[in-house]
Amino acid sequence: MNIEDFREYCIAKKGAAEDFPFDSGTLVFKVMGKMFALAPLERMPLKVNLKCNPERAIELRELYDGDITPGYHMSKNHWNTLMLENLSPKLVKELIDHSYDLVVAGLTKKLRAQLDAL
Protein backbone atom coordinates (compact mmCIF):
# COMPACT_ATOMS: atom_id res chain seq x y z
CA MET A 1 0.00 0.00 0.00
CA ASN A 2 1.34 3.44 -0.86
CA ILE A 3 0.68 6.71 0.97
CA GLU A 4 -2.04 7.79 -1.46
CA ASP A 5 -4.02 4.57 -0.89
CA PHE A 6 -3.47 4.88 2.87
CA ARG A 7 -4.69 8.49 2.83
CA GLU A 8 -7.74 7.72 0.70
CA TYR A 9 -8.78 4.87 2.98
CA CYS A 10 -8.34 6.93 6.17
CA ILE A 11 -10.08 10.05 4.89
CA ALA A 12 -13.06 7.99 3.66
CA LYS A 13 -13.91 7.00 7.24
CA LYS A 14 -17.01 8.69 8.63
CA GLY A 15 -16.11 11.95 10.37
CA ALA A 16 -12.42 11.67 9.45
CA ALA A 17 -10.30 14.74 8.84
CA GLU A 18 -6.64 15.21 7.99
CA ASP A 19 -4.33 17.73 9.57
CA PHE A 20 -0.67 18.65 10.09
CA PRO A 21 -0.75 19.60 13.81
CA PHE A 22 2.90 18.77 14.56
CA ASP A 23 4.83 19.83 11.46
CA SER A 24 4.48 19.99 7.69
CA GLY A 25 5.79 16.45 7.27
CA THR A 26 3.51 14.48 9.60
CA LEU A 27 0.03 13.81 8.27
CA VAL A 28 -2.48 13.06 11.04
CA PHE A 29 -5.94 11.58 10.64
CA LYS A 30 -8.55 12.30 13.28
CA VAL A 31 -12.15 11.36 13.93
CA MET A 32 -14.06 14.02 15.87
CA GLY A 33 -10.74 15.62 16.80
CA LYS A 34 -9.12 12.41 18.11
CA MET A 35 -6.11 10.85 16.34
CA PHE A 36 -6.40 7.39 14.83
CA ALA A 37 -3.51 7.45 12.32
CA LEU A 38 -0.23 9.27 11.73
CA ALA A 39 1.98 9.18 8.66
CA PRO A 40 5.42 10.84 8.66
CA LEU A 41 5.58 11.63 4.95
CA GLU A 42 9.33 12.15 4.70
CA ARG A 43 10.36 8.83 6.24
CA MET A 44 11.56 6.16 3.87
CA PRO A 45 10.63 3.39 3.86
CA LEU A 46 7.13 4.63 4.62
CA LYS A 47 5.94 3.89 8.15
CA VAL A 48 2.60 4.79 9.74
CA ASN A 49 1.31 4.71 13.31
CA LEU A 50 -2.07 3.22 14.20
CA LYS A 51 -3.81 2.82 17.53
CA CYS A 52 -4.26 -0.78 18.68
CA ASN A 53 -5.71 -2.79 21.53
CA PRO A 54 -2.73 -3.57 23.84
CA GLU A 55 -3.12 -7.37 23.71
CA ARG A 56 -3.57 -7.36 19.95
CA ALA A 57 -0.61 -4.99 19.56
CA ILE A 58 1.72 -7.51 21.19
CA GLU A 59 0.30 -10.34 19.11
CA LEU A 60 0.78 -8.40 15.86
CA ARG A 61 4.35 -7.43 16.76
CA GLU A 62 5.21 -11.09 17.32
CA LEU A 63 3.45 -12.27 14.16
CA TYR A 64 4.89 -9.53 11.93
CA ASP A 65 8.29 -9.14 13.61
CA GLY A 66 10.06 -6.09 12.24
CA ASP A 67 7.15 -5.00 10.07
CA ILE A 68 4.90 -4.08 13.02
CA THR A 69 6.74 -2.55 15.96
CA PRO A 70 5.84 -0.52 19.06
CA GLY A 71 4.57 2.94 18.13
CA TYR A 72 7.41 5.32 17.29
CA HIS A 73 7.18 8.40 19.54
CA MET A 74 3.80 7.13 20.79
CA SER A 75 2.48 5.11 23.72
CA LYS A 76 4.06 1.69 23.19
CA ASN A 77 1.01 0.03 24.77
CA HIS A 78 -1.61 1.57 22.50
CA TRP A 79 0.13 2.35 19.19
CA ASN A 80 1.96 0.31 16.56
CA THR A 81 4.23 1.43 13.75
CA LEU A 82 3.65 -0.39 10.46
CA MET A 83 6.04 -0.76 7.53
CA LEU A 84 3.47 -0.17 4.79
CA GLU A 85 5.49 -1.70 1.95
CA ASN A 86 5.88 -5.04 3.73
CA LEU A 87 2.26 -5.64 4.76
CA SER A 88 -0.73 -6.63 2.67
CA PRO A 89 -3.22 -3.86 1.87
CA LYS A 90 -5.95 -6.05 3.36
CA LEU A 91 -4.15 -6.21 6.72
CA VAL A 92 -3.38 -2.47 6.69
CA LYS A 93 -7.04 -1.67 6.03
CA GLU A 94 -8.09 -4.02 8.83
CA LEU A 95 -5.71 -2.25 11.22
CA ILE A 96 -6.90 1.20 10.11
CA ASP A 97 -10.47 0.04 10.83
CA HIS A 98 -9.39 -1.28 14.24
CA SER A 99 -7.67 2.00 15.12
CA TYR A 100 -10.65 4.07 13.99
CA ASP A 101 -13.09 1.83 15.90
CA LEU A 102 -11.03 2.11 19.10
CA VAL A 103 -11.04 5.89 18.90
CA VAL A 104 -14.77 6.05 18.14
CA ALA A 105 -15.49 3.73 21.08
CA GLY A 106 -13.62 6.14 23.36
CA LEU A 107 -15.56 9.22 22.26
CA THR A 108 -17.93 10.92 24.65
CA LYS A 109 -21.65 10.36 24.14
CA LYS A 110 -21.95 13.87 22.78
CA LEU A 111 -19.20 13.35 20.17
CA ARG A 112 -20.58 9.93 19.21
CA ALA A 113 -24.01 11.49 18.68
CA GLN A 114 -22.43 14.16 16.47
CA LEU A 115 -20.58 11.47 14.51
CA ASP A 116 -23.77 9.44 14.10
CA ALA A 117 -25.55 12.53 12.77
CA LEU A 118 -23.00 13.00 9.96
Coordinates of C-alpha atoms in Angstrom, one line a residue:
M1 CA 0.0 0.0 0.0
N2 CA 1.3 3.4 -0.9
I3 CA 0.7 6.7 1.0
E4 CA -2.0 7.8 -1.5
D5 CA -4.0 4.6 -0.9
F6 CA -3.5 4.9 2.9
R7 CA -4.7 8.5 2.8
E8 CA -7.7 7.7 0.7
Y9 CA -8.8 4.9 3.0
C10 CA -8.3 6.9 6.2
I11 CA -10.1 10.0 4.9
A12 CA -13.1 8.0 3.7
K13 CA -13.9 7.0 7.2
K14 CA -17.0 8.7 8.6
G15 CA -16.1 11.9 10.4
A16 CA -12.4 11.7 9.4
A17 CA -10.3 14.7 8.8
E18 CA -6.6 15.2 8.0
D19 CA -4.3 17.7 9.6
F20 CA -0.7 18.7 10.1
P21 CA -0.7 19.6 13.8
F22 CA 2.9 18.8 14.6
D23 CA 4.8 19.8 11.5
S24 CA 4.5 20.0 7.7
G25 CA 5.8 16.4 7.3
T26 CA 3.5 14.5 9.6
L27 CA 0.0 13.8 8.3
V28 CA -2.5 13.1 11.0
F29 CA -5.9 11.6 10.6
K30 CA -8.5 12.3 13.3
V31 CA -12.2 11.4 13.9
M32 CA -14.1 14.0 15.9
G33 CA -10.7 15.6 16.8
K34 CA -9.1 12.4 18.1
M35 CA -6.1 10.8 16.3
F36 CA -6.4 7.4 14.8
A37 CA -3.5 7.4 12.3
L38 CA -0.2 9.3 11.7
A39 CA 2.0 9.2 8.7
P40 CA 5.4 10.8 8.7
L41 CA 5.6 11.6 4.9
E42 CA 9.3 12.2 4.7
R43 CA 10.4 8.8 6.2
M44 CA 11.6 6.2 3.9
P45 CA 10.6 3.4 3.9
L46 CA 7.1 4.6 4.6
K47 CA 5.9 3.9 8.1
V48 CA 2.6 4.8 9.7
N49 CA 1.3 4.7 13.3
L50 CA -2.1 3.2 14.2
K51 CA -3.8 2.8 17.5
C52 CA -4.3 -0.8 18.7
N53 CA -5.7 -2.8 21.5
P54 CA -2.7 -3.6 23.8
E55 CA -3.1 -7.4 23.7
R56 CA -3.6 -7.4 19.9
A57 CA -0.6 -5.0 19.6
I58 CA 1.7 -7.5 21.2
E59 CA 0.3 -10.3 19.1
L60 CA 0.8 -8.4 15.9
R61 CA 4.3 -7.4 16.8
E62 CA 5.2 -11.1 17.3
L63 CA 3.4 -12.3 14.2
Y64 CA 4.9 -9.5 11.9
D65 CA 8.3 -9.1 13.6
G66 CA 10.1 -6.1 12.2
D67 CA 7.1 -5.0 10.1
I68 CA 4.9 -4.1 13.0
T69 CA 6.7 -2.6 16.0
P70 CA 5.8 -0.5 19.1
G71 CA 4.6 2.9 18.1
Y72 CA 7.4 5.3 17.3
H73 CA 7.2 8.4 19.5
M74 CA 3.8 7.1 20.8
S75 CA 2.5 5.1 23.7
K76 CA 4.1 1.7 23.2
N77 CA 1.0 0.0 24.8
H78 CA -1.6 1.6 22.5
W79 CA 0.1 2.3 19.2
N80 CA 2.0 0.3 16.6
T81 CA 4.2 1.4 13.8
L82 CA 3.6 -0.4 10.5
M83 CA 6.0 -0.8 7.5
L84 CA 3.5 -0.2 4.8
E85 CA 5.5 -1.7 2.0
N86 CA 5.9 -5.0 3.7
L87 CA 2.3 -5.6 4.8
S88 CA -0.7 -6.6 2.7
P89 CA -3.2 -3.9 1.9
K90 CA -6.0 -6.1 3.4
L91 CA -4.1 -6.2 6.7
V92 CA -3.4 -2.5 6.7
K93 CA -7.0 -1.7 6.0
E94 CA -8.1 -4.0 8.8
L95 CA -5.7 -2.3 11.2
I96 CA -6.9 1.2 10.1
D97 CA -10.5 0.0 10.8
H98 CA -9.4 -1.3 14.2
S99 CA -7.7 2.0 15.1
Y100 CA -10.6 4.1 14.0
D101 CA -13.1 1.8 15.9
L102 CA -11.0 2.1 19.1
V103 CA -11.0 5.9 18.9
V104 CA -14.8 6.0 18.1
A105 CA -15.5 3.7 21.1
G106 CA -13.6 6.1 23.4
L107 CA -15.6 9.2 22.3
T108 CA -17.9 10.9 24.6
K109 CA -21.7 10.4 24.1
K110 CA -22.0 13.9 22.8
L111 CA -19.2 13.3 20.2
R112 CA -20.6 9.9 19.2
A113 CA -24.0 11.5 18.7
Q114 CA -22.4 14.2 16.5
L115 CA -20.6 11.5 14.5
D116 CA -23.8 9.4 14.1
A117 CA -25.5 12.5 12.8
L118 CA -23.0 13.0 10.0

